[in-house]
PDB file of C-alpha atoms in Angstrom:
ATOM      1  CA  MET A 158       0.000   0.000   0.000  1.00 51.00           C
ATOM      2  CA  PRO A 159       1.532   3.403  -0.968  1.00 51.00           C
ATOM      3  CA  ARG A 160       2.386   5.756   1.861  1.00 60.00           C
ATOM      4  CA  GLU A 161       0.356   8.899   2.407  1.00 62.00           C
ATOM      5  CA  ALA A 162       2.268  12.070   1.457  1.00 67.00           C
ATOM      6  CA  SER A 163       3.286  14.212   4.441  1.00 79.00           C
ATOM      7  CA  ILE A 164       3.087  17.455   2.404  1.00 88.00           C
ATOM      8  CA  THR A 165       0.541  18.662  -0.170  1.00 93.00           C
ATOM      9  CA  TYR A 166       0.650  20.983  -3.141  1.00 94.00           C
ATOM     10  CA  GLU A 167      -1.361  23.617  -1.262  1.00 94.00           C
ATOM     11  CA  GLN A 168       1.208  23.659   1.544  1.00 94.00           C
ATOM     12  CA  VAL A 169       4.099  23.938  -0.943  1.00 94.00           C
ATOM     13  CA  ALA A 170       2.329  26.744  -2.826  1.00 95.00           C
ATOM     14  CA  ALA A 171       1.546  28.650   0.381  1.00 95.00           C
ATOM     15  CA  ILE A 172       5.168  28.505   1.622  1.00 95.00           C
ATOM     16  CA  ALA A 173       6.571  29.427  -1.822  1.00 95.00           C
ATOM     17  CA  ASP A 174       4.149  32.365  -2.154  1.00 95.00           C
ATOM     18  CA  GLY A 175       5.170  33.592   1.294  1.00 95.00           C
ATOM     19  CA  ILE A 176       8.878  33.494   0.423  1.00 94.00           C
ATOM     20  CA  LYS A 177       8.237  35.218  -2.893  1.00 93.00           C
ATOM     21  CA  ALA A 178       6.069  37.910  -1.247  1.00 94.00           C
ATOM     22  CA  ALA A 179       8.917  38.611   1.206  1.00 94.00           C
ATOM     23  CA  GLY A 180      11.224  39.322  -1.749  1.00 91.00           C
ATOM     24  CA  GLY A 181      13.072  35.985  -1.630  1.00 91.00           C
ATOM     25  CA  LYS A 182      13.537  33.241  -4.188  1.00 91.00           C
ATOM     26  CA  PRO A 183      11.852  30.021  -2.993  1.00 93.00           C
ATOM     27  CA  THR A 184      13.587  26.643  -3.402  1.00 94.00           C
ATOM     28  CA  PRO A 185      12.496  23.069  -2.555  1.00 93.00           C
ATOM     29  CA  ARG A 186      15.027  22.919   0.294  1.00 93.00           C
ATOM     30  CA  GLN A 187      13.697  26.144   1.855  1.00 94.00           C
ATOM     31  CA  ILE A 188      10.147  24.783   1.619  1.00 94.00           C
ATOM     32  CA  ARG A 189      11.182  21.559   3.342  1.00 93.00           C
ATOM     33  CA  GLU A 190      12.987  23.457   6.110  1.00 93.00           C
ATOM     34  CA  ARG A 191       9.932  25.650   6.769  1.00 92.00           C
ATOM     35  CA  HIS A 192       7.450  22.764   6.642  1.00 90.00           C
ATOM     36  CA  GLY A 193       9.621  20.480   8.772  1.00 88.00           C
ATOM     37  CA  SER A 194       8.834  17.191   6.977  1.00 85.00           C
ATOM     38  CA  GLY A 195       8.254  15.618   3.566  1.00 83.00           C
ATOM     39  CA  SER A 196      10.445  13.929   0.963  1.00 86.00           C
ATOM     40  CA  LEU A 197      12.684  16.301  -0.992  1.00 87.00           C
ATOM     41  CA  GLY A 198      11.717  14.503  -4.215  1.00 88.00           C
ATOM     42  CA  THR A 199       7.991  14.989  -3.556  1.00 91.00           C
ATOM     43  CA  ILE A 200       8.521  18.652  -2.645  1.00 93.00           C
ATOM     44  CA  HIS A 201      10.558  19.136  -5.833  1.00 92.00           C
ATOM     45  CA  LYS A 202       7.714  17.810  -8.025  1.00 92.00           C
ATOM     46  CA  LEU A 203       5.132  19.999  -6.267  1.00 93.00           C
ATOM     47  CA  PHE A 204       7.480  23.016  -6.492  1.00 93.00           C
ATOM     48  CA  GLN A 205       7.830  22.501 -10.267  1.00 93.00           C
ATOM     49  CA  ARG A 206       4.045  22.429 -10.517  1.00 93.00           C
ATOM     50  CA  TRP A 207       3.883  25.728  -8.590  1.00 94.00           C
ATOM     51  CA  GLU A 208       6.519  27.310 -10.840  1.00 90.00           C
ATOM     52  CA  GLY A 209       4.542  26.245 -13.921  1.00 88.00           C
ATOM     53  CA  ASN A 210       1.486  28.066 -12.543  1.00 88.00           C
ATOM     54  CA  GLN A 211       3.359  31.353 -12.001  1.00 84.00           C
ATOM     55  CA  PRO A 212       2.525  34.149 -14.529  1.00 76.00           C
ATOM     56  CA  PRO A 213       5.466  35.423 -16.610  1.00 65.00           C
ATOM     57  CA  SER A 214       6.921  38.768 -15.562  1.00 58.00           C
ATOM     58  CA  ILE A 215       6.125  41.713 -17.832  1.00 52.00           C
ATOM     59  CA  GLU A 216       8.705  44.458 -18.283  1.00 50.00           C
ATOM     60  CA  ALA A 217       7.583  48.086 -18.683  1.00 46.00           C
ATOM     61  CA  GLY A 218       7.774  49.471 -22.209  1.00 49.00           C
ATOM     62  CA  SER A 219      10.567  51.856 -23.212  1.00 48.00           C
ATOM     63  CA  ALA A 220      10.279  55.300 -24.747  1.00 61.00           C
ATOM     64  CA  LEU A 221      11.964  54.292 -28.055  1.00 70.00           C
ATOM     65  CA  PRO A 222      10.561  55.317 -31.428  1.00 80.00           C
ATOM     66  CA  PRO A 223       7.943  52.874 -32.706  1.00 81.00           C
ATOM     67  CA  ALA A 224      10.042  51.743 -35.678  1.00 84.00           C
ATOM     68  CA  LEU A 225      13.057  51.069 -33.476  1.00 84.00           C
ATOM     69  CA  GLN A 226      10.858  49.414 -30.886  1.00 79.00           C
ATOM     70  CA  ARG A 227       9.364  47.110 -33.514  1.00 81.00           C
ATOM     71  CA  ALA A 228      12.815  46.236 -34.854  1.00 86.00           C
ATOM     72  CA  ILE A 229      14.166  45.562 -31.374  1.00 85.00           C
ATOM     73  CA  LEU A 230      11.004  43.701 -30.431  1.00 80.00           C
ATOM     74  CA  ASP A 231      11.201  41.519 -33.543  1.00 83.00           C
ATOM     75  CA  CYS A 232      14.857  40.760 -32.909  1.00 86.00           C
ATOM     76  CA  VAL A 233      14.313  40.108 -29.230  1.00 78.00           C
ATOM     77  CA  THR A 234      11.208  38.033 -29.940  1.00 82.00           C
ATOM     78  CA  GLN A 235      13.068  35.870 -32.441  1.00 86.00           C
ATOM     79  CA  GLU A 236      16.097  35.414 -30.154  1.00 84.00           C
ATOM     80  CA  ARG A 237      13.887  34.819 -27.175  1.00 77.00           C
ATOM     81  CA  ALA A 238      11.770  32.287 -29.062  1.00 80.00           C
ATOM     82  CA  THR A 239      14.905  30.421 -30.125  1.00 85.00           C
ATOM     83  CA  ALA A 240      16.416  30.538 -26.639  1.00 75.00           C
ATOM     84  CA  ARG A 241      13.048  29.711 -25.051  1.00 77.00           C
ATOM     85  CA  ALA A 242      12.518  26.682 -27.279  1.00 82.00           C
ATOM     86  CA  ASP A 243      15.971  25.335 -26.425  1.00 73.00           C
ATOM     87  CA  LEU A 244      15.522  26.194 -22.764  1.00 75.00           C
ATOM     88  CA  ASP A 245      12.043  24.643 -22.661  1.00 77.00           C
ATOM     89  CA  ALA A 246      13.369  21.438 -24.220  1.00 77.00           C
ATOM     90  CA  LYS A 247      16.221  21.250 -21.716  1.00 71.00           C
ATOM     91  CA  LEU A 248      13.910  22.195 -18.875  1.00 77.00           C
ATOM     92  CA  SER A 249      11.435  19.487 -19.907  1.00 79.00           C
ATOM     93  CA  ASP A 250      14.231  16.902 -19.973  1.00 69.00           C
ATOM     94  CA  MET A 251      15.492  18.058 -16.588  1.00 75.00           C
ATOM     95  CA  GLN A 252      12.001  17.969 -15.092  1.00 76.00           C
ATOM     96  CA  ALA A 253      11.374  14.477 -16.465  1.00 73.00           C
ATOM     97  CA  ALA A 254      14.696  13.271 -15.065  1.00 64.00           C
ATOM     98  CA  ALA A 255      13.995  14.952 -11.719  1.00 71.00           C
ATOM     99  CA  ASN A 256      10.532  13.345 -11.568  1.00 75.00           C
ATOM    100  CA  GLU A 257      12.013   9.949 -12.343  1.00 73.00           C
ATOM    101  CA  LEU A 258      14.668  10.427  -9.663  1.00 73.00           C
ATOM    102  CA  ALA A 259      12.041  11.507  -7.137  1.00 72.00           C
ATOM    103  CA  ALA A 260       9.841   8.492  -7.940  1.00 74.00           C
ATOM    104  CA  GLU A 261      12.801   6.162  -7.697  1.00 74.00           C
ATOM    105  CA  ASN A 262      13.803   7.748  -4.377  1.00 72.00           C
ATOM    106  CA  GLU A 263      10.310   7.131  -2.980  1.00 77.00           C
ATOM    107  CA  ARG A 264      10.358   3.539  -4.236  1.00 80.00           C
ATOM    108  CA  GLN A 265      13.742   2.941  -2.636  1.00 79.00           C
ATOM    109  CA  SER A 266      12.469   4.407   0.642  1.00 73.00           C
ATOM    110  CA  GLY A 267       9.536   1.970   0.611  1.00 76.00           C
ATOM    111  CA  HIS A 268      11.887  -0.916  -0.158  1.00 81.00           C
ATOM    112  CA  ILE A 269      14.173   0.083   2.710  1.00 80.00           C
ATOM    113  CA  GLU A 270      11.205   0.048   5.097  1.00 80.00           C
ATOM    114  CA  THR A 271      10.272  -3.449   3.864  1.00 85.00           C
ATOM    115  CA  LEU A 272      13.827  -4.686   4.441  1.00 85.00           C
ATOM    116  CA  GLU A 273      13.891  -3.189   7.926  1.00 83.00           C
ATOM    117  CA  SER A 274      10.629  -4.976   8.748  1.00 83.00           C
ATOM    118  CA  ALA A 275      12.060  -8.292   7.455  1.00 86.00           C
ATOM    119  CA  LEU A 276      15.195  -7.744   9.541  1.00 87.00           C
ATOM    120  CA  GLN A 277      13.072  -7.153  12.660  1.00 89.00           C
ATOM    121  CA  THR A 278      11.163 -10.395  11.986  1.00 90.00           C
ATOM    122  CA  SER A 279      14.436 -12.312  11.589  1.00 82.00           C
ATOM    123  CA  GLN A 280      15.730 -10.957  14.879  1.00 90.00           C
ATOM    124  CA  GLU A 281      12.527 -12.081  16.631  1.00 91.00           C
ATOM    125  CA  GLU A 282      12.884 -15.582  15.111  1.00 90.00           C
ATOM    126  CA  LYS A 283      16.510 -15.671  16.299  1.00 88.00           C
ATOM    127  CA  ALA A 284      15.415 -14.808  19.846  1.00 88.00           C
ATOM    128  CA  ALA A 285      12.780 -17.595  19.746  1.00 88.00           C
ATOM    129  CA  LEU A 286      15.406 -20.150  18.621  1.00 85.00           C
ATOM    130  CA  ALA A 287      17.756 -19.038  21.406  1.00 86.00           C
ATOM    131  CA  GLY A 288      14.962 -19.586  23.959  1.00 88.00           C
ATOM    132  CA  LYS A 289      14.282 -23.065  22.588  1.00 87.00           C
ATOM    133  CA  ILE A 290      17.969 -23.989  22.846  1.00 83.00           C
ATOM    134  CA  GLU A 291      18.058 -22.767  26.452  1.00 89.00           C
ATOM    135  CA  GLN A 292      14.991 -24.890  27.311  1.00 92.00           C
ATOM    136  CA  MET A 293      16.597 -27.997  25.775  1.00 87.00           C
ATOM    137  CA  GLU A 294      19.771 -27.406  27.779  1.00 89.00           C
ATOM    138  CA  THR A 295      17.623 -27.217  30.931  1.00 91.00           C
ATOM    139  CA  ASP A 296      15.960 -30.543  30.009  1.00 89.00           C
ATOM    140  CA  LEU A 297      19.372 -32.144  29.454  1.00 85.00           C
ATOM    141  CA  SER A 298      20.563 -30.972  32.878  1.00 88.00           C
ATOM    142  CA  ALA A 299      17.433 -32.461  34.487  1.00 89.00           C
ATOM    143  CA  ALA A 300      18.064 -35.808  32.710  1.00 80.00           C
ATOM    144  CA  ARG A 301      21.656 -35.830  33.969  1.00 90.00           C
ATOM    145  CA  ASP A 302      20.465 -35.198  37.538  1.00 91.00           C
ATOM    146  CA  GLU A 303      18.004 -38.110  37.280  1.00 89.00           C
ATOM    147  CA  ALA A 304      20.756 -40.411  35.994  1.00 78.00           C
ATOM    148  CA  ALA A 305      22.986 -39.374  38.922  1.00 88.00           C
ATOM    149  CA  ARG A 306      20.221 -40.257  41.380  1.00 91.00           C
ATOM    150  CA  GLU A 307      19.801 -43.685  39.747  1.00 87.00           C
ATOM    151  CA  ARG A 308      23.561 -44.333  39.985  1.00 87.00           C
ATOM    152  CA  HIS A 309      23.457 -43.384  43.664  1.00 85.00           C
ATOM    153  CA  ALA A 310      20.635 -45.897  44.273  1.00 85.00           C
ATOM    154  CA  ALA A 311      22.643 -48.627  42.483  1.00 76.00           C
ATOM    155  CA  GLU A 312      25.697 -47.880  44.653  1.00 88.00           C
ATOM    156  CA  ALA A 313      23.556 -48.150  47.784  1.00 87.00           C
ATOM    157  CA  THR A 314      22.281 -51.562  46.606  1.00 79.00           C
ATOM    158  CA  ARG A 315      25.850 -52.782  46.019  1.00 86.00           C
ATOM    159  CA  THR A 316      26.803 -51.606  49.536  1.00 89.00           C
ATOM    160  CA  GLU A 317      23.942 -53.568  51.071  1.00 86.00           C
ATOM    161  CA  LEU A 318      25.051 -56.650  49.102  1.00 74.00           C
ATOM    162  CA  ALA A 319      28.608 -56.290  50.422  1.00 81.00           C
ATOM    163  CA  LYS A 320      27.275 -56.048  53.973  1.00 84.00           C
ATOM    164  CA  ALA A 321      25.278 -59.232  53.415  1.00 67.00           C
ATOM    165  CA  HIS A 322      28.448 -61.021  52.258  1.00 71.00           C
ATOM    166  CA  VAL A 323      30.254 -59.774  55.394  1.00 75.00           C
ATOM    167  CA  ARG A 324      27.471 -61.095  57.560  1.00 74.00           C
ATOM    168  CA  LEU A 325      27.775 -64.488  55.879  1.00 62.00           C
ATOM    169  CA  ASP A 326      31.518 -64.581  56.608  1.00 71.00           C
ATOM    170  CA  THR A 327      31.137 -63.614  60.280  1.00 67.00           C
ATOM    171  CA  ILE A 328      28.550 -66.235  61.288  1.00 52.00           C
ATOM    172  CA  PRO A 329      30.149 -68.357  64.064  1.00 59.00           C
ATOM    173  CA  VAL A 330      30.185 -72.055  63.593  1.00 55.00           C
ATOM    174  CA  LEU A 331      28.092 -73.639  66.328  1.00 45.00           C
ATOM    175  CA  GLU A 332      29.174 -77.247  66.739  1.00 72.00           C
ATOM    176  CA  LYS A 333      26.607 -77.991  69.435  1.00 78.00           C
ATOM    177  CA  ASP A 334      23.560 -76.837  67.405  1.00 71.00           C
ATOM    178  CA  ASN A 335      24.199 -78.230  63.881  1.00 71.00           C
ATOM    179  CA  GLU A 336      20.600 -78.095  62.792  1.00 84.00           C
ATOM    180  CA  ARG A 337      20.276 -74.473  63.837  1.00 84.00           C
ATOM    181  CA  LEU A 338      23.496 -73.677  61.962  1.00 70.00           C
ATOM    182  CA  ARG A 339      22.164 -75.331  58.825  1.00 83.00           C
ATOM    183  CA  SER A 340      18.951 -73.355  59.134  1.00 83.00           C
ATOM    184  CA  ALA A 341      20.970 -70.219  59.553  1.00 78.00           C
ATOM    185  CA  VAL A 342      23.112 -71.111  56.524  1.00 71.00           C
ATOM    186  CA  ASP A 343      19.989 -71.804  54.450  1.00 86.00           C
ATOM    187  CA  ALA A 344      18.540 -68.512  55.552  1.00 86.00           C
ATOM    188  CA  GLU A 345      21.762 -66.722  54.658  1.00 83.00           C
ATOM    189  CA  ARG A 346      21.834 -68.545  51.308  1.00 87.00           C
ATOM    190  CA  ASP A 347      18.318 -67.416  50.621  1.00 89.00           C
ATOM    191  CA  ALA A 348      19.258 -63.884  51.630  1.00 81.00           C
ATOM    192  CA  ARG A 349      22.305 -64.061  49.381  1.00 84.00           C
ATOM    193  CA  THR A 350      20.177 -65.251  46.471  1.00 90.00           C
ATOM    194  CA  ASN A 351      17.714 -62.447  47.060  1.00 86.00           C
ATOM    195  CA  ALA A 352      20.531 -59.927  47.363  1.00 72.00           C
ATOM    196  CA  GLU A 353      22.071 -61.153  44.109  1.00 89.00           C
ATOM    197  CA  ARG A 354      18.682 -60.979  42.443  1.00 89.00           C
ATOM    198  CA  LEU A 355      18.229 -57.438  43.753  1.00 83.00           C
ATOM    199  CA  ALA A 356      21.735 -56.548  42.599  1.00 70.00           C
ATOM    200  CA  ALA A 357      21.006 -57.977  39.142  1.00 86.00           C
ATOM    201  CA  ILE A 358      17.778 -55.995  38.980  1.00 86.00           C
ATOM    202  CA  ALA A 359      19.613 -52.859  40.115  1.00 67.00           C
ATOM    203  CA  GLU A 360      22.368 -53.409  37.550  1.00 83.00           C
ATOM    204  CA  ALA A 361      19.802 -53.991  34.800  1.00 85.00           C
ATOM    205  CA  LYS A 362      17.974 -50.836  35.837  1.00 82.00           C
ATOM    206  CA  ALA A 363      21.269 -48.914  35.861  1.00 60.00           C
ATOM    207  CA  ALA A 364      22.090 -50.275  32.397  1.00 79.00           C
ATOM    208  CA  GLY A 365      18.647 -49.219  31.155  1.00 79.00           C
ATOM    209  CA  LEU A 366      19.134 -45.769  32.612  1.00 60.00           C
ATOM    210  CA  SER A 367      22.553 -45.523  30.963  1.00 73.00           C
ATOM    211  CA  GLU A 368      21.008 -46.449  27.614  1.00 87.00           C
ATOM    212  CA  ARG A 369      18.213 -43.921  28.133  1.00 84.00           C
ATOM    213  CA  LEU A 370      20.777 -41.269  29.057  1.00 61.00           C
ATOM    214  CA  ALA A 371      22.855 -42.099  25.961  1.00 81.00           C
ATOM    215  CA  ASP A 372      19.743 -41.912  23.752  1.00 84.00           C
ATOM    216  CA  SER A 373      18.708 -38.621  25.372  1.00 73.00           C
ATOM    217  CA  GLN A 374      22.191 -37.170  24.877  1.00 80.00           C
ATOM    218  CA  ALA A 375      22.280 -38.299  21.238  1.00 86.00           C
ATOM    219  CA  ARG A 376      18.811 -36.880  20.597  1.00 87.00           C
ATOM    220  CA  HIS A 377      19.782 -33.613  22.279  1.00 69.00           C
ATOM    221  CA  THR A 378      22.999 -33.472  20.243  1.00 84.00           C
ATOM    222  CA  ARG A 379      21.020 -33.898  17.018  1.00 90.00           C
ATOM    223  CA  GLU A 380      18.479 -31.247  18.035  1.00 83.00           C
ATOM    224  CA  VAL A 381      21.227 -28.806  19.047  1.00 60.00           C
ATOM    225  CA  ALA A 382      22.971 -29.431  15.723  1.00 85.00           C
ATOM    226  CA  ASN A 383      19.712 -28.780  13.855  1.00 85.00           C
ATOM    227  CA  LEU A 384      19.104 -25.609  15.850  1.00 69.00           C
ATOM    228  CA  ASP A 385      22.678 -24.455  15.226  1.00 81.00           C
ATOM    229  CA  SER A 386      22.170 -25.060  11.503  1.00 86.00           C
ATOM    230  CA  GLN A 387      18.900 -23.094  11.562  1.00 87.00           C
ATOM    231  CA  LEU A 388      20.602 -20.310  13.524  1.00 71.00           C
ATOM    232  CA  GLN A 389      23.466 -20.159  11.006  1.00 90.00           C
ATOM    233  CA  ASP A 390      20.951 -20.015   8.129  1.00 87.00           C
ATOM    234  CA  GLN A 391      19.078 -17.236   9.910  1.00 83.00           C
ATOM    235  CA  LYS A 392      22.319 -15.341  10.497  1.00 87.00           C
ATOM    236  CA  GLN A 393      23.164 -15.680   6.794  1.00 92.00           C
ATOM    237  CA  ARG A 394      19.710 -14.368   5.853  1.00 88.00           C
ATOM    238  CA  ASN A 395      20.188 -11.471   8.269  1.00 78.00           C
ATOM    239  CA  THR A 396      23.589 -10.734   6.706  1.00 88.00           C
ATOM    240  CA  ASN A 397      22.053 -10.789   3.211  1.00 89.00           C
ATOM    241  CA  LEU A 398      19.219  -8.531   4.304  1.00 77.00           C
ATOM    242  CA  GLU A 399      21.640  -6.072   5.903  1.00 85.00           C
ATOM    243  CA  ALA A 400      23.762  -6.082   2.730  1.00 89.00           C
ATOM    244  CA  ASP A 401      20.647  -5.429   0.612  1.00 85.00           C
ATOM    245  CA  LEU A 402      19.634  -2.639   2.989  1.00 73.00           C
ATOM    246  CA  SER A 403      23.096  -1.052   2.737  1.00 86.00           C
ATOM    247  CA  GLU A 404      22.982  -1.293  -1.059  1.00 89.00           C
ATOM    248  CA  MET A 405      19.514   0.293  -1.157  1.00 81.00           C
ATOM    249  CA  ARG A 406      20.704   3.145   1.050  1.00 87.00           C
ATOM    250  CA  LYS A 407      23.713   3.671  -1.191  1.00 90.00           C
ATOM    251  CA  GLU A 408      21.465   3.760  -4.262  1.00 86.00           C
ATOM    252  CA  SER A 409      19.178   6.239  -2.479  1.00 77.00           C
ATOM    253  CA  ARG A 410      22.154   8.514  -1.744  1.00 89.00           C
ATOM    254  CA  ASP A 411      23.287   8.246  -5.402  1.00 88.00           C
ATOM    255  CA  LEU A 412      19.792   9.162  -6.585  1.00 80.00           C
ATOM    256  CA  ALA A 413      19.724  12.136  -4.205  1.00 83.00           C
ATOM    257  CA  ALA A 414      23.110  13.286  -5.570  1.00 88.00           C
ATOM    258  CA  ARG A 415      21.852  12.966  -9.144  1.00 88.00           C
ATOM    259  CA  LEU A 416      18.722  14.953  -8.202  1.00 81.00           C
ATOM    260  CA  ALA A 417      20.865  17.703  -6.649  1.00 88.00           C
ATOM    261  CA  GLN A 418      23.028  17.795  -9.778  1.00 89.00           C
ATOM    262  CA  ALA A 419      19.939  18.106 -12.008  1.00 82.00           C
ATOM    263  CA  THR A 420      18.625  20.902  -9.794  1.00 86.00           C
ATOM    264  CA  GLY A 421      21.967  22.703 -10.063  1.00 87.00           C
ATOM    265  CA  GLU A 422      21.933  22.427 -13.847  1.00 87.00           C
ATOM    266  CA  LEU A 423      18.373  23.792 -13.911  1.00 80.00           C
ATOM    267  CA  GLU A 424      19.421  26.752 -11.738  1.00 86.00           C
ATOM    268  CA  ALA A 425      22.381  27.378 -14.082  1.00 87.00           C
ATOM    269  CA  LEU A 426      20.057  27.470 -17.097  1.00 82.00           C
ATOM    270  CA  ARG A 427      17.787  29.934 -15.304  1.00 83.00           C
ATOM    271  CA  THR A 428      20.793  32.101 -14.438  1.00 87.00           C
ATOM    272  CA  GLN A 429      21.912  32.027 -18.067  1.00 84.00           C
ATOM    273  CA  ASN A 430      18.422  33.063 -19.217  1.00 79.00           C
ATOM    274  CA  ALA A 431      18.418  35.897 -16.678  1.00 81.00           C
ATOM    275  CA  GLY A 432      21.772  37.040 -18.153  1.00 79.00           C
ATOM    276  CA  HIS A 433      20.241  37.147 -21.629  1.00 74.00           C
ATOM    277  CA  LEU A 434      17.377  39.256 -20.327  1.00 77.00           C
ATOM    278  CA  ASP A 435      19.871  41.618 -18.652  1.00 79.00           C
ATOM    279  CA  VAL A 436      21.701  42.034 -21.985  1.00 73.00           C
ATOM    280  CA  ILE A 437      18.416  42.850 -23.725  1.00 72.00           C
ATOM    281  CA  LYS A 438      17.544  45.390 -21.034  1.00 75.00           C
ATOM    282  CA  GLY A 439      20.970  46.996 -21.434  1.00 76.00           C
ATOM    283  CA  PHE A 440      20.491  47.209 -25.157  1.00 67.00           C
ATOM    284  CA  THR A 441      17.053  48.797 -24.633  1.00 68.00           C
ATOM    285  CA  ALA A 442      18.455  51.289 -22.161  1.00 71.00           C
ATOM    286  CA  GLN A 443      21.256  52.214 -24.559  1.00 68.00           C
ATOM    287  CA  GLY A 444      18.692  52.777 -27.362  1.00 61.00           C
ATOM    288  CA  THR A 445      16.721  55.058 -25.047  1.00 59.00           C
ATOM    289  CA  VAL A 446      19.775  57.178 -24.279  1.00 53.00           C
ATOM    290  CA  THR A 447      20.647  57.413 -27.967  1.00 58.00           C
ATOM    291  CA  GLY A 448      17.099  58.484 -28.946  1.00 54.00           C
ATOM    292  CA  ALA A 449      17.066  61.152 -26.234  1.00 53.00           C
ATOM    293  CA  SER A 450      20.346  62.629 -27.395  1.00 48.00           C
TER     294      SER A 450
END
C-alpha cells in the first residue's frame, strides 16, 4: 500500500508564495525546512508544478521610437523564441529526469522500510530459537540429575550386598547346634540369592538408565545441531538482508546526488536566461539614451 504524502501541493504553494512575497527566491530545500517534513523529491515535483502556474513577468515598455521598438522587439522576440525553445526542451528533460529520480527515491524508501521490517522479523525468530535452545539445555541438565540419582541408588544396593556377604563370613560355627546352623546357613543362602537378584535388577535398571541417558544425549545433540544449523541459516539471511539494505541506502544517496546535480543544472540554465534578459535590457536602455540625445 503506498504511503500517504506528508506534504501537499497547497502547503508547498503557500510557503513558496510567502517566500516570494517577502522578496526571496523560494527553493524546494527552503520549503522543506519551513514545513519540517516531507520527501525532498515529492517537494521538488510539487514546487515545479507551482513554478509552472506562475505568470510570466512583464517588463515596462521603453520610450523608443515605434520603428526602433518594432525592430528591437522583432529581434528580441526571435532570439527569445529560439532561446526559449531550447531552454524549454532542456527544462522538460530536466524535469522528467527529476521526476524519475524523485519516484525512484520514494520507491527505494519503501523498499528500505520493507527490508527493515524483514530484519526485525528475523531478529525475533533468532530470539525464539535461542529460547528453545536454552529450554533444551535445561531438560538435558534435568536428565543428567536423574541419571545421577539412579547411579546413587545402584551404589547403595551394592553396599547392602557387600554387607550381606560380610554377615555371611562372620557367622560363628556352632558345633553344638548343627541343625540351627544349617537353618541359619539356608537362611543366609536365601538372603544371598535375594541380594544377588536385587543386585542384578539394580544393575539392569542402571544399564537401562545408561542407555536412556545415551539416547537422550544423542537426541539432544542432534536437536542442538539442527538448531545451530537453523541459527546459522538465519544469520546468513540477516547478513544478506543487511547487505541489501546497505545497497539500497547507497542507491538512495546516489539518486539524491543525481537529483541535486539536475537541480543545479536547472538553476544554471535559469541564471543564463536571466543574463540574456539583462543584456536585452541593457540594449534597450542604450537605445533610449541614444534616442534622447
